[in-house]
Structure formats: C-alpha cells, structure tokens
Amino acid sequence: MYKEHSTVPPISCRPCILMFDSLVANGRNKVVNNIRNYLAVEWKTKSERGPRSFNKNNFPGIFVEGPLQENFCDCGVFLLQFVEKFFESPITDYRFPVERKDWFSQQDITKKRESLRKLIVRLGPNRQFTEASKKR
C-alpha cells in the first residue's frame, strides 16, 4: 500500500509514464509495458550509448487518479482537458498516489465539447454538418 504523503518527502522530478485513464479500463499495466518496450527499442535504435532498460523501477507507470467519464463517448474531450490542465497546473509531487480528481468537472467537459463543436462548425466548409450537429 502507499505510504502517507506526510512521511515521504516530495518527489519533484522523476522519469515516469503518467497515465490519465478516465474510464479506469483494464490492461493499464499492459499499456505501460508496451510503452516501456517501445522506448527500449527506440533507445537501442537511436542511441549510441548502448542498450538501456526501461522497467518499473527506473521508469514507473503512474496512474493519475483524475475525473472519470460518465459515458463512453467523451474520451477525446477528456484527453484534451487532461492535457490542458496538465500544462496549466503541472504535477509537482510524484508521490503515490497522484490525485487530480478535482482538476475539472463534468460541467467543464460539457463546455469543452460545446466549444469544440463550435470550432468545428466555424472551420468546417460543410454547412449541412453544422445544422445536423446542433440537433444532437
């Protein structure tokens, strides 16, 4: 289990894989292992410093506990919101668990979806799409 934050000094910088999963899907560890394997192959292919191991000890996967989706169709909107919030208020303490459940609300997602729809309508050349999207 995780140690209490008060007993562990803050970790302000560390190589890691941050995973923002708004659906809490199965297979998280497999995803992180696939990313580590990819990094190892890229390192071997492009580095002149010899092979390097990417494992859970030197490149941990950190599952950020953030807001959760209420449906299965807002994955992209959540991704954009996570990225935006990550750059607005970066994670500064990488102790486990990393919690950001209050980063944004479902109402923020609704607003983001609507602003994206308006942007697509404004940039899109097909006005029939515009009218159809308003009816949804």
Tab-separated table of N, CA and C in Angstrom, residues 39-120:
chain	number	residue	atom	x	y	z
A	39	LEU	N	10.018	2.347	-25.883
A	39	LEU	CA	11.138	3.221	-25.527
A	39	LEU	C	12.471	2.473	-25.608
A	40	ALA	N	12.498	1.217	-25.177
A	40	ALA	CA	13.729	0.419	-25.234
A	40	ALA	C	14.180	0.212	-26.680
A	41	VAL	N	13.233	-0.081	-27.560
A	41	VAL	CA	13.568	-0.275	-28.978
A	41	VAL	C	14.057	1.037	-29.590
A	42	GLU	N	13.372	2.138	-29.300
A	42	GLU	CA	13.812	3.444	-29.809
A	42	GLU	C	15.208	3.783	-29.297
A	43	TRP	N	15.458	3.534	-28.017
A	43	TRP	CA	16.768	3.806	-27.434
A	43	TRP	C	17.838	2.986	-28.142
A	44	LYS	N	17.567	1.705	-28.320
A	44	LYS	CA	18.538	0.806	-28.963
A	44	LYS	C	18.815	1.244	-30.399
A	45	THR	N	17.779	1.676	-31.098
A	45	THR	CA	17.902	2.079	-32.499
A	45	THR	C	18.627	3.413	-32.657
A	46	LYS	N	18.368	4.365	-31.764
A	46	LYS	CA	18.844	5.727	-31.976
A	46	LYS	C	19.977	6.176	-31.066
A	47	SER	N	20.244	5.450	-30.006
A	47	SER	CA	21.276	5.888	-29.074
A	47	SER	C	22.597	5.211	-29.379
A	48	GLU	N	23.665	5.954	-29.201
A	48	GLU	CA	24.997	5.400	-29.386
A	48	GLU	C	25.600	4.996	-28.047
A	49	ARG	N	24.834	5.095	-26.972
A	49	ARG	CA	25.342	4.816	-25.631
A	49	ARG	C	25.061	3.387	-25.173
A	50	GLY	N	24.621	2.534	-26.047
A	50	GLY	CA	24.365	1.146	-25.687
A	50	GLY	C	22.942	0.934	-25.203
A	51	PRO	N	22.593	-0.315	-24.904
A	51	PRO	CA	21.215	-0.619	-24.514
A	51	PRO	C	20.859	-0.013	-23.156
A	52	ARG	N	19.598	0.204	-22.979
A	52	ARG	CA	19.088	0.724	-21.708
A	52	ARG	C	17.806	-0.017	-21.372
A	53	SER	N	17.644	-0.277	-20.111
A	53	SER	CA	16.444	-0.956	-19.644
A	53	SER	C	15.437	0.071	-19.138
A	54	PHE	N	14.209	-0.081	-19.559
A	54	PHE	CA	13.104	0.727	-19.050
A	54	PHE	C	12.196	-0.234	-18.290
A	55	ASN	N	12.192	-0.121	-16.960
A	55	ASN	CA	11.385	-1.032	-16.161
A	55	ASN	C	10.638	-0.260	-15.073
A	56	LYS	N	9.879	-0.992	-14.250
A	56	LYS	CA	9.057	-0.324	-13.244
A	56	LYS	C	9.885	0.349	-12.154
A	57	ASN	N	11.139	-0.027	-12.021
A	57	ASN	CA	11.982	0.604	-11.007
A	57	ASN	C	12.591	1.925	-11.474
A	58	ASN	N	13.025	1.980	-12.743
A	58	ASN	CA	13.665	3.202	-13.219
A	58	ASN	C	12.762	4.057	-14.115
A	59	PHE	N	11.596	3.537	-14.463
A	59	PHE	CA	10.659	4.277	-15.311
A	59	PHE	C	9.239	3.817	-14.948
A	60	PRO	N	8.780	4.175	-13.734
A	60	PRO	CA	7.495	3.653	-13.254
A	60	PRO	C	6.303	4.207	-14.028
A	61	GLY	N	5.259	3.426	-14.048
A	61	GLY	CA	3.976	3.890	-14.560
A	61	GLY	C	3.188	4.471	-13.406
A	62	ILE	N	2.742	5.701	-13.562
A	62	ILE	CA	1.975	6.361	-12.512
A	62	ILE	C	0.570	6.599	-13.036
A	63	PHE	N	-0.394	6.015	-12.367
A	63	PHE	CA	-1.786	6.162	-12.756
A	63	PHE	C	-2.381	7.325	-11.983
A	64	VAL	N	-2.632	8.396	-12.698
A	64	VAL	CA	-3.166	9.605	-12.077
A	64	VAL	C	-4.655	9.398	-11.809
A	65	GLU	N	-5.038	9.588	-10.565
A	65	GLU	CA	-6.444	9.471	-10.191
A	65	GLU	C	-7.117	10.796	-10.497
A	66	GLY	N	-7.807	10.836	-11.629
A	66	GLY	CA	-8.442	12.069	-12.070
A	66	GLY	C	-9.938	11.904	-12.256
A	67	PRO	N	-10.575	12.926	-12.798
A	67	PRO	CA	-12.019	12.841	-13.057
A	67	PRO	C	-12.342	11.670	-13.984
A	68	LEU	N	-13.512	11.080	-13.778
A	68	LEU	CA	-13.935	9.927	-14.564
A	68	LEU	C	-15.080	10.296	-15.503
A	69	GLN	N	-15.106	9.616	-16.640
A	69	GLN	CA	-16.170	9.803	-17.619
A	69	GLN	C	-17.480	9.204	-17.124
A	70	GLU	N	-18.568	9.825	-17.551
A	70	GLU	CA	-19.892	9.282	-17.256
A	70	GLU	C	-20.451	8.518	-18.446
A	71	ASN	N	-19.695	8.485	-19.549
A	71	ASN	CA	-20.147	7.796	-20.759
A	71	ASN	C	-18.928	7.229	-21.486
A	72	PHE	N	-19.171	6.621	-22.632
A	72	PHE	CA	-18.080	6.032	-23.411
A	72	PHE	C	-17.765	6.831	-24.671
A	73	CYS	N	-18.254	8.059	-24.757
A	73	CYS	CA	-18.048	8.828	-25.994
A	73	CYS	C	-17.233	10.104	-25.789
A	74	ASP	N	-16.794	10.385	-24.581
A	74	ASP	CA	-16.059	11.626	-24.330
A	74	ASP	C	-14.555	11.417	-24.142
A	75	CYS	N	-14.012	10.295	-24.594
A	75	CYS	CA	-12.588	10.005	-24.395
A	75	CYS	C	-11.700	11.131	-24.933
A	76	GLY	N	-11.972	11.572	-26.140
A	76	GLY	CA	-11.164	12.621	-26.751
A	76	GLY	C	-11.275	13.939	-26.022
A	77	VAL	N	-12.470	14.265	-25.565
A	77	VAL	CA	-12.684	15.507	-24.825
A	77	VAL	C	-11.925	15.444	-23.494
A	78	PHE	N	-11.982	14.299	-22.821
A	78	PHE	CA	-11.234	14.125	-21.578
A	78	PHE	C	-9.732	14.226	-21.845
A	79	LEU	N	-9.259	13.620	-22.919
A	79	LEU	CA	-7.835	13.702	-23.254
A	79	LEU	C	-7.407	15.164	-23.397
A	80	LEU	N	-8.172	15.927	-24.158
A	80	LEU	CA	-7.837	17.340	-24.349
A	80	LEU	C	-7.877	18.105	-23.032
A	81	GLN	N	-8.846	17.817	-22.189
A	81	GLN	CA	-8.966	18.502	-20.902
A	81	GLN	C	-7.809	18.132	-19.972
A	82	PHE	N	-7.410	16.854	-19.964
A	82	PHE	CA	-6.257	16.434	-19.163
A	82	PHE	C	-4.989	17.155	-19.615
A	83	VAL	N	-4.761	17.216	-20.918
A	83	VAL	CA	-3.565	17.882	-21.442
A	83	VAL	C	-3.578	19.362	-21.067
A	84	GLU	N	-4.710	20.010	-21.263
A	84	GLU	CA	-4.828	21.431	-20.931
A	84	GLU	C	-4.524	21.666	-19.444
A	85	LYS	N	-5.122	20.869	-18.572
A	85	LYS	CA	-4.912	21.034	-17.134
A	85	LYS	C	-3.473	20.705	-16.724
A	86	PHE	N	-2.887	19.704	-17.385
A	86	PHE	CA	-1.511	19.338	-17.078
A	86	PHE	C	-0.571	20.510	-17.350
A	87	PHE	N	-0.815	21.251	-18.419
A	87	PHE	CA	0.042	22.390	-18.730
A	87	PHE	C	-0.321	23.627	-17.916
A	88	GLU	N	-1.571	23.771	-17.529
A	88	GLU	CA	-1.981	24.897	-16.686
A	88	GLU	C	-1.466	24.745	-15.252
A	89	SER	N	-1.578	23.559	-14.717
A	89	SER	CA	-1.122	23.318	-13.337
A	89	SER	C	-0.430	21.953	-13.285
A	90	PRO	N	0.834	21.928	-13.684
A	90	PRO	CA	1.578	20.667	-13.768
A	90	PRO	C	1.658	19.942	-12.431
A	91	ILE	N	1.836	18.660	-12.517
A	91	ILE	CA	2.045	17.854	-11.327
A	91	ILE	C	3.427	18.207	-10.779
A	92	THR	N	3.495	18.532	-9.506
A	92	THR	CA	4.769	18.923	-8.897
A	92	THR	C	5.213	17.942	-7.828
A	93	ASP	N	4.378	16.970	-7.502
A	93	ASP	CA	4.721	15.981	-6.490
A	93	ASP	C	4.307	14.608	-7.016
A	94	TYR	N	5.291	13.754	-7.249
A	94	TYR	CA	5.052	12.450	-7.862
A	94	TYR	C	4.994	11.315	-6.837
A	95	ARG	N	4.679	11.641	-5.586
A	95	ARG	CA	4.472	10.580	-4.598
A	95	ARG	C	3.165	9.875	-4.927
A	96	PHE	N	3.115	8.594	-4.568
A	96	PHE	CA	1.897	7.813	-4.788
A	96	PHE	C	0.921	8.063	-3.651
A	97	PRO	N	-0.339	8.087	-3.891
A	97	PRO	CA	-0.974	8.166	-5.207
A	97	PRO	C	-0.981	9.603	-5.712
A	98	VAL	N	-0.971	9.762	-7.014
A	98	VAL	CA	-1.081	11.085	-7.624
A	98	VAL	C	-2.569	11.320	-7.881
A	99	GLU	N	-3.131	12.261	-7.177
A	99	GLU	CA	-4.569	12.520	-7.279
A	99	GLU	C	-4.833	13.888	-7.889
A	100	ARG	N	-5.719	13.901	-8.862
A	100	ARG	CA	-6.156	15.138	-9.501
A	100	ARG	C	-7.659	15.060	-9.790
A	101	LYS	N	-8.400	14.476	-8.865
A	101	LYS	CA	-9.831	14.276	-9.072
A	101	LYS	C	-10.593	15.591	-9.225
A	102	ASP	N	-10.020	16.670	-8.707
A	102	ASP	CA	-10.697	17.963	-8.769
A	102	ASP	C	-10.166	18.864	-9.890
A	103	TRP	N	-9.407	18.314	-10.799
A	103	TRP	CA	-8.835	19.114	-11.887
A	103	TRP	C	-9.918	19.775	-12.728
A	104	PHE	N	-10.994	19.063	-12.975
A	104	PHE	CA	-12.109	19.626	-13.745
A	104	PHE	C	-13.362	18.831	-13.446
A	105	SER	N	-14.490	19.412	-13.818
A	105	SER	CA	-15.796	18.799	-13.532
A	105	SER	C	-16.450	18.298	-14.817
A	106	GLN	N	-17.542	17.592	-14.648
A	106	GLN	CA	-18.316	17.147	-15.805
A	106	GLN	C	-18.851	18.365	-16.573
A	107	GLN	N	-19.156	19.426	-15.850
A	107	GLN	CA	-19.623	20.660	-16.497
A	107	GLN	C	-18.518	21.253	-17.387
A	108	ASP	N	-17.269	21.165	-16.935
A	108	ASP	CA	-16.151	21.625	-17.768
A	108	ASP	C	-16.061	20.808	-19.057
A	109	ILE	N	-16.329	19.506	-18.955
A	109	ILE	CA	-16.308	18.638	-20.137
A	109	ILE	C	-17.424	19.029	-21.096
A	110	THR	N	-18.599	19.304	-20.563
A	110	THR	CA	-19.722	19.740	-21.403
A	110	THR	C	-19.371	21.034	-22.128
A	111	LYS	N	-18.771	21.977	-21.424
A	111	LYS	CA	-18.356	23.245	-22.042
A	111	LYS	C	-17.291	23.010	-23.111
A	112	LYS	N	-16.327	22.130	-22.813
A	112	LYS	CA	-15.254	21.828	-23.772
A	112	LYS	C	-15.830	21.195	-25.037
A	113	ARG	N	-16.766	20.249	-24.865
A	113	ARG	CA	-17.391	19.596	-26.020
A	113	ARG	C	-18.109	20.632	-26.886
A	114	GLU	N	-18.833	21.551	-26.255
A	114	GLU	CA	-19.561	22.579	-26.999
A	114	GLU	C	-18.596	23.546	-27.696
A	115	SER	N	-17.512	23.921	-27.035
A	115	SER	CA	-16.554	24.819	-27.685
A	115	SER	C	-15.877	24.132	-28.862
A	116	LEU	N	-15.622	22.824	-28.743
A	116	LEU	CA	-15.052	22.075	-29.869
A	116	LEU	C	-16.039	21.997	-31.034
A	117	ARG	N	-17.311	21.773	-30.704
A	117	ARG	CA	-18.338	21.726	-31.747
A	117	ARG	C	-18.397	23.056	-32.488
A	118	LYS	N	-18.385	24.166	-31.750
A	118	LYS	CA	-18.422	25.495	-32.373
A	118	LYS	C	-17.198	25.739	-33.244
A	119	LEU	N	-16.037	25.296	-32.781
A	119	LEU	CA	-14.816	25.456	-33.566
A	119	LEU	C	-14.897	24.662	-34.863
A	120	ILE	N	-15.372	23.432	-34.776
A	120	ILE	CA	-15.504	22.594	-35.982
A	120	ILE	C	-16.493	23.222	-36.954
